[in-house]
PDB file of C-alpha atoms in Angstrom:
ATOM      1  CA  MET A   1      17.880  32.843  16.078  1.00 64.00           C
ATOM      2  CA  VAL A   2      18.089  29.363  17.583  1.00 61.00           C
ATOM      3  CA  PHE A   3      14.313  29.392  18.156  1.00 55.00           C
ATOM      4  CA  VAL A   4      13.675  30.256  14.490  1.00 49.00           C
ATOM      5  CA  SER A   5      15.998  27.458  13.352  1.00 48.00           C
ATOM      6  CA  ILE A   6      14.294  24.911  15.610  1.00 51.00           C
ATOM      7  CA  PHE A   7      10.847  26.079  14.486  1.00 44.00           C
ATOM      8  CA  LEU A   8      11.806  25.864  10.807  1.00 42.00           C
ATOM      9  CA  LEU A   9      13.362  22.415  11.233  1.00 45.00           C
ATOM     10  CA  SER A  10      10.281  21.178  13.112  1.00 45.00           C
ATOM     11  CA  PHE A  11       7.979  22.556  10.424  1.00 41.00           C
ATOM     12  CA  LEU A  12       9.944  20.843   7.640  1.00 36.00           C
ATOM     13  CA  LEU A  13       9.896  17.558   9.546  1.00 38.00           C
ATOM     14  CA  VAL A  14       6.109  17.711   9.987  1.00 36.00           C
ATOM     15  CA  VAL A  15       5.602  18.504   6.278  1.00 34.00           C
ATOM     16  CA  HIS A  16       7.866  15.585   5.298  1.00 33.00           C
ATOM     17  CA  ILE A  17       6.061  13.131   7.598  1.00 33.00           C
ATOM     18  CA  TRP A  18       2.615  14.345   6.448  1.00 34.00           C
ATOM     19  CA  GLY A  19       3.597  13.825   2.806  1.00 35.00           C
ATOM     20  CA  HIS A  20       4.851  10.306   3.544  1.00 33.00           C
ATOM     21  CA  ILE A  21       1.646   9.379   5.406  1.00 33.00           C
ATOM     22  CA  HIS A  22      -0.455  10.787   2.550  1.00 37.00           C
ATOM     23  CA  GLN A  23       1.447   8.611   0.018  1.00 39.00           C
ATOM     24  CA  ILE A  24       0.850   5.485   2.119  1.00 41.00           C
ATOM     25  CA  THR A  25      -2.852   6.305   2.409  1.00 62.00           C
ATOM     26  CA  ASP A  26      -3.148   6.782  -1.368  1.00 68.00           C
ATOM     27  CA  ALA A  27      -1.351   3.475  -2.007  1.00 75.00           C
ATOM     28  CA  ARG A  28      -3.760   1.633   0.316  1.00 84.00           C
ATOM     29  CA  ARG A  29      -6.798   3.232  -1.322  1.00 85.00           C
ATOM     30  CA  CYS A  30      -5.620   2.607  -4.875  1.00 85.00           C
ATOM     31  CA  ASN A  31      -4.641  -1.022  -4.260  1.00 84.00           C
ATOM     32  CA  ALA A  32      -7.851  -1.894  -2.401  1.00 87.00           C
ATOM     33  CA  PRO A  33     -10.294  -4.254  -4.145  1.00 84.00           C
ATOM     34  CA  ILE A  34     -12.787  -2.820  -6.615  1.00 79.00           C
ATOM     35  CA  PRO A  35     -16.001  -1.893  -4.755  1.00 73.00           C
ATOM     36  CA  VAL A  36     -18.747  -4.525  -4.724  1.00 74.00           C
ATOM     37  CA  GLU A  37     -21.885  -3.291  -2.988  1.00 70.00           C
ATOM     38  CA  LYS A  38     -24.498  -5.830  -1.950  1.00 72.00           C
ATOM     39  CA  CYS A  39     -26.904  -3.708   0.054  1.00 71.00           C
ATOM     40  CA  VAL A  40     -30.469  -2.765  -0.829  1.00 72.00           C
ATOM     41  CA  ASN A  41     -30.494   0.974  -1.327  1.00 69.00           C
ATOM     42  CA  ASN A  42     -32.126   3.118  -4.011  1.00 73.00           C
ATOM     43  CA  ASN A  43     -29.890   6.146  -3.462  1.00 78.00           C
ATOM     44  CA  LEU A  44     -27.511   5.856  -6.407  1.00 83.00           C
ATOM     45  CA  GLU A  45     -24.706   8.289  -7.066  1.00 85.00           C
ATOM     46  CA  VAL A  46     -21.778   8.305  -9.487  1.00 88.00           C
ATOM     47  CA  ARG A  47     -18.504   7.435  -7.764  1.00 88.00           C
ATOM     48  CA  TRP A  48     -15.077   6.455  -9.092  1.00 91.00           C
ATOM     49  CA  TYR A  49     -12.676   3.573  -8.444  1.00 90.00           C
ATOM     50  CA  TYR A  50      -9.124   2.844  -9.565  1.00 89.00           C
ATOM     51  CA  ASP A  51      -8.442  -0.229 -11.711  1.00 87.00           C
ATOM     52  CA  LYS A  52      -4.779  -0.996 -11.000  1.00 82.00           C
ATOM     53  CA  THR A  53      -4.537  -3.532 -13.844  1.00 82.00           C
ATOM     54  CA  ALA A  54      -5.511  -0.933 -16.459  1.00 79.00           C
ATOM     55  CA  ASN A  55      -4.072   2.038 -14.504  1.00 77.00           C
ATOM     56  CA  LYS A  56      -7.358   3.884 -15.077  1.00 83.00           C
ATOM     57  CA  CYS A  57     -10.152   5.410 -13.042  1.00 89.00           C
ATOM     58  CA  HIS A  58     -13.678   4.221 -13.856  1.00 91.00           C
ATOM     59  CA  GLY A  59     -17.066   5.576 -12.847  1.00 92.00           C
ATOM     60  CA  PHE A  60     -19.739   3.375 -11.296  1.00 88.00           C
ATOM     61  CA  LEU A  61     -23.141   3.783  -9.691  1.00 86.00           C
ATOM     62  CA  SER A  62     -22.695   3.545  -5.953  1.00 82.00           C
ATOM     63  CA  LYS A  63     -25.421   2.714  -3.465  1.00 76.00           C
ATOM     64  CA  SER A  64     -23.320   4.393  -0.764  1.00 70.00           C
ATOM     65  CA  CYS A  65     -23.980   1.526   1.595  1.00 71.00           C
ATOM     66  CA  GLY A  66     -20.642   0.632   3.033  1.00 65.00           C
ATOM     67  CA  PRO A  67     -17.070   1.725   3.410  1.00 64.00           C
ATOM     68  CA  ASN A  68     -14.546   0.915   0.716  1.00 78.00           C
ATOM     69  CA  LEU A  69     -11.134   2.452   0.369  1.00 86.00           C
ATOM     70  CA  ASN A  70     -11.171   2.342  -3.438  1.00 89.00           C
ATOM     71  CA  ASN A  71     -14.143   4.673  -3.761  1.00 88.00           C
ATOM     72  CA  PHE A  72     -13.620   8.285  -4.813  1.00 89.00           C
ATOM     73  CA  TYR A  73     -16.095  11.178  -4.975  1.00 87.00           C
ATOM     74  CA  ASN A  74     -14.945  12.277  -8.432  1.00 88.00           C
ATOM     75  CA  ARG A  75     -12.615  11.344 -11.247  1.00 86.00           C
ATOM     76  CA  GLU A  76     -10.096  14.072 -10.386  1.00 81.00           C
ATOM     77  CA  GLU A  77      -9.643  12.726  -6.848  1.00 86.00           C
ATOM     78  CA  CYS A  78      -9.101   9.207  -8.219  1.00 86.00           C
ATOM     79  CA  VAL A  79      -6.598  10.336 -10.876  1.00 79.00           C
ATOM     80  CA  TYR A  80      -4.695  12.556  -8.442  1.00 77.00           C
ATOM     81  CA  SER A  81      -4.423   9.749  -5.893  1.00 82.00           C
ATOM     82  CA  CYS A  82      -3.755   6.751  -8.111  1.00 83.00           C
ATOM     83  CA  ILE A  83      -2.518   7.403 -11.646  1.00 73.00           C
ATOM     84  CA  LYS A  84       1.169   6.701 -12.052  1.00 64.00           C
ATOM     85  CA  PRO A  85       3.292   9.727 -11.249  1.00 74.00           C
ATOM     86  CA  LYS A  86       4.666   9.987 -14.803  1.00 79.00           C
ATOM     87  CA  CYS A  87       1.891  12.463 -15.552  1.00 85.00           C
ATOM     88  CA  LYS A  88       2.796  14.578 -12.525  1.00 82.00           C
ATOM     89  CA  VAL A  89       6.462  15.325 -13.327  1.00 86.00           C
ATOM     90  CA  LEU A  90       7.642  18.378 -15.237  1.00 91.00           C
ATOM     91  CA  PRO A  91       8.840  17.716 -18.796  1.00 93.00           C
ATOM     92  CA  SER A  92      12.544  17.293 -19.430  1.00 92.00           C
ATOM     93  CA  ALA A  93      14.221  18.327 -22.696  1.00 92.00           C
ATOM     94  CA  GLY A  94      16.716  15.480 -22.320  1.00 89.00           C
ATOM     95  CA  THR A  95      20.484  15.405 -22.548  1.00 87.00           C
ATOM     96  CA  CYS A  96      21.293  15.402 -26.289  1.00 84.00           C
ATOM     97  CA  GLY A  97      22.399  18.612 -27.912  1.00 78.00           C
ATOM     98  CA  GLY A  98      21.204  17.716 -31.392  1.00 77.00           C
ATOM     99  CA  ARG A  99      18.069  18.527 -33.322  1.00 87.00           C
ATOM    100  CA  TYR A 100      15.093  19.248 -31.075  1.00 92.00           C
ATOM    101  CA  VAL A 101      11.647  17.844 -31.859  1.00 94.00           C
ATOM    102  CA  ILE A 102       8.227  18.873 -30.605  1.00 96.00           C
ATOM    103  CA  MET A 103       6.778  16.408 -28.096  1.00 96.00           C
ATOM    104  CA  TRP A 104       3.804  16.523 -25.728  1.00 96.00           C
ATOM    105  CA  TYR A 105       3.678  16.406 -21.925  1.00 95.00           C
ATOM    106  CA  TYR A 106       0.869  16.510 -19.389  1.00 92.00           C
ATOM    107  CA  ASP A 107       0.726  19.621 -17.206  1.00 90.00           C
ATOM    108  CA  PHE A 108      -0.797  18.194 -14.034  1.00 84.00           C
ATOM    109  CA  TYR A 109      -1.564  21.596 -12.527  1.00 83.00           C
ATOM    110  CA  ASP A 110      -3.367  22.979 -15.604  1.00 87.00           C
ATOM    111  CA  LYS A 111      -4.931  19.551 -16.346  1.00 86.00           C
ATOM    112  CA  GLN A 112      -4.007  19.680 -20.029  1.00 92.00           C
ATOM    113  CA  CYS A 113      -1.444  18.420 -22.517  1.00 95.00           C
ATOM    114  CA  LYS A 114       1.109  20.905 -23.852  1.00 97.00           C
ATOM    115  CA  THR A 115       4.074  20.877 -26.226  1.00 97.00           C
ATOM    116  CA  PHE A 116       7.761  21.162 -25.375  1.00 96.00           C
ATOM    117  CA  LEU A 117      11.078  20.743 -27.194  1.00 95.00           C
ATOM    118  CA  TYR A 118      12.788  17.370 -26.705  1.00 93.00           C
ATOM    119  CA  SER A 119      16.442  16.738 -27.576  1.00 92.00           C
ATOM    120  CA  GLY A 120      15.969  13.091 -28.564  1.00 87.00           C
ATOM    121  CA  CYS A 121      17.503  11.239 -25.606  1.00 87.00           C
ATOM    122  CA  GLY A 122      17.226  11.205 -21.832  1.00 88.00           C
ATOM    123  CA  GLY A 123      14.359  13.089 -20.280  1.00 88.00           C
ATOM    124  CA  ASN A 124      11.572  11.389 -18.345  1.00 88.00           C
ATOM    125  CA  SER A 125       8.382   9.422 -18.924  1.00 84.00           C
ATOM    126  CA  ASN A 126       6.079  12.459 -19.193  1.00 91.00           C
ATOM    127  CA  ARG A 127       6.722  12.610 -22.947  1.00 92.00           C
ATOM    128  CA  TYR A 128       4.338  11.693 -25.768  1.00 92.00           C
ATOM    129  CA  TYR A 129       4.464  11.812 -29.570  1.00 93.00           C
ATOM    130  CA  ASP A 130       1.096  13.513 -29.929  1.00 94.00           C
ATOM    131  CA  GLU A 131      -1.698  15.130 -27.958  1.00 95.00           C
ATOM    132  CA  VAL A 132      -3.982  12.084 -28.224  1.00 92.00           C
ATOM    133  CA  GLU A 133      -1.367   9.769 -26.668  1.00 89.00           C
ATOM    134  CA  CYS A 134      -0.802  12.304 -23.881  1.00 90.00           C
ATOM    135  CA  TYR A 135      -4.502  12.504 -23.010  1.00 88.00           C
ATOM    136  CA  GLU A 136      -4.939   8.727 -23.249  1.00 83.00           C
ATOM    137  CA  ASN A 137      -2.166   8.196 -20.711  1.00 81.00           C
ATOM    138  CA  CYS A 138      -2.919  10.998 -18.295  1.00 82.00           C
ATOM    139  CA  ILE A 139      -6.512  12.212 -18.598  1.00 73.00           C
ATOM    140  CA  ASN A 140      -8.496   9.186 -19.667  1.00 56.00           C
ATOM    141  CA  GLY A 141      -7.132   7.370 -16.639  1.00 47.00           C
TER     142      GLY A 141
END
């Protein structure tokens, strides 16, 4: 029994440390300068970078000629690593007990905006008035 407890505790510690290291790595990548490639290379491919001022991921034609932290293989990788976490949290109905209204939230796992009932106060930032606003904040990143 002691062995199982030690194993479980060790496993949880490793998972916690791995998650913390992954967050630091993402922060370094997302805050790195926008890629500027100055090499002579005709092998162009579409890559993505994170624009921290606009909080959006943008595509660019990469010559693949040098390392850059802020350089992602696809848009999904960029969004997952860099877009503010508001789009990653589960929706919250809030704390009021009054009249509920239909609002929109981004379901990060299904990669789509969905409706939920909001009480009118409290809750979290993954809450939008309409589907367009939801997609603009979370998908068009």
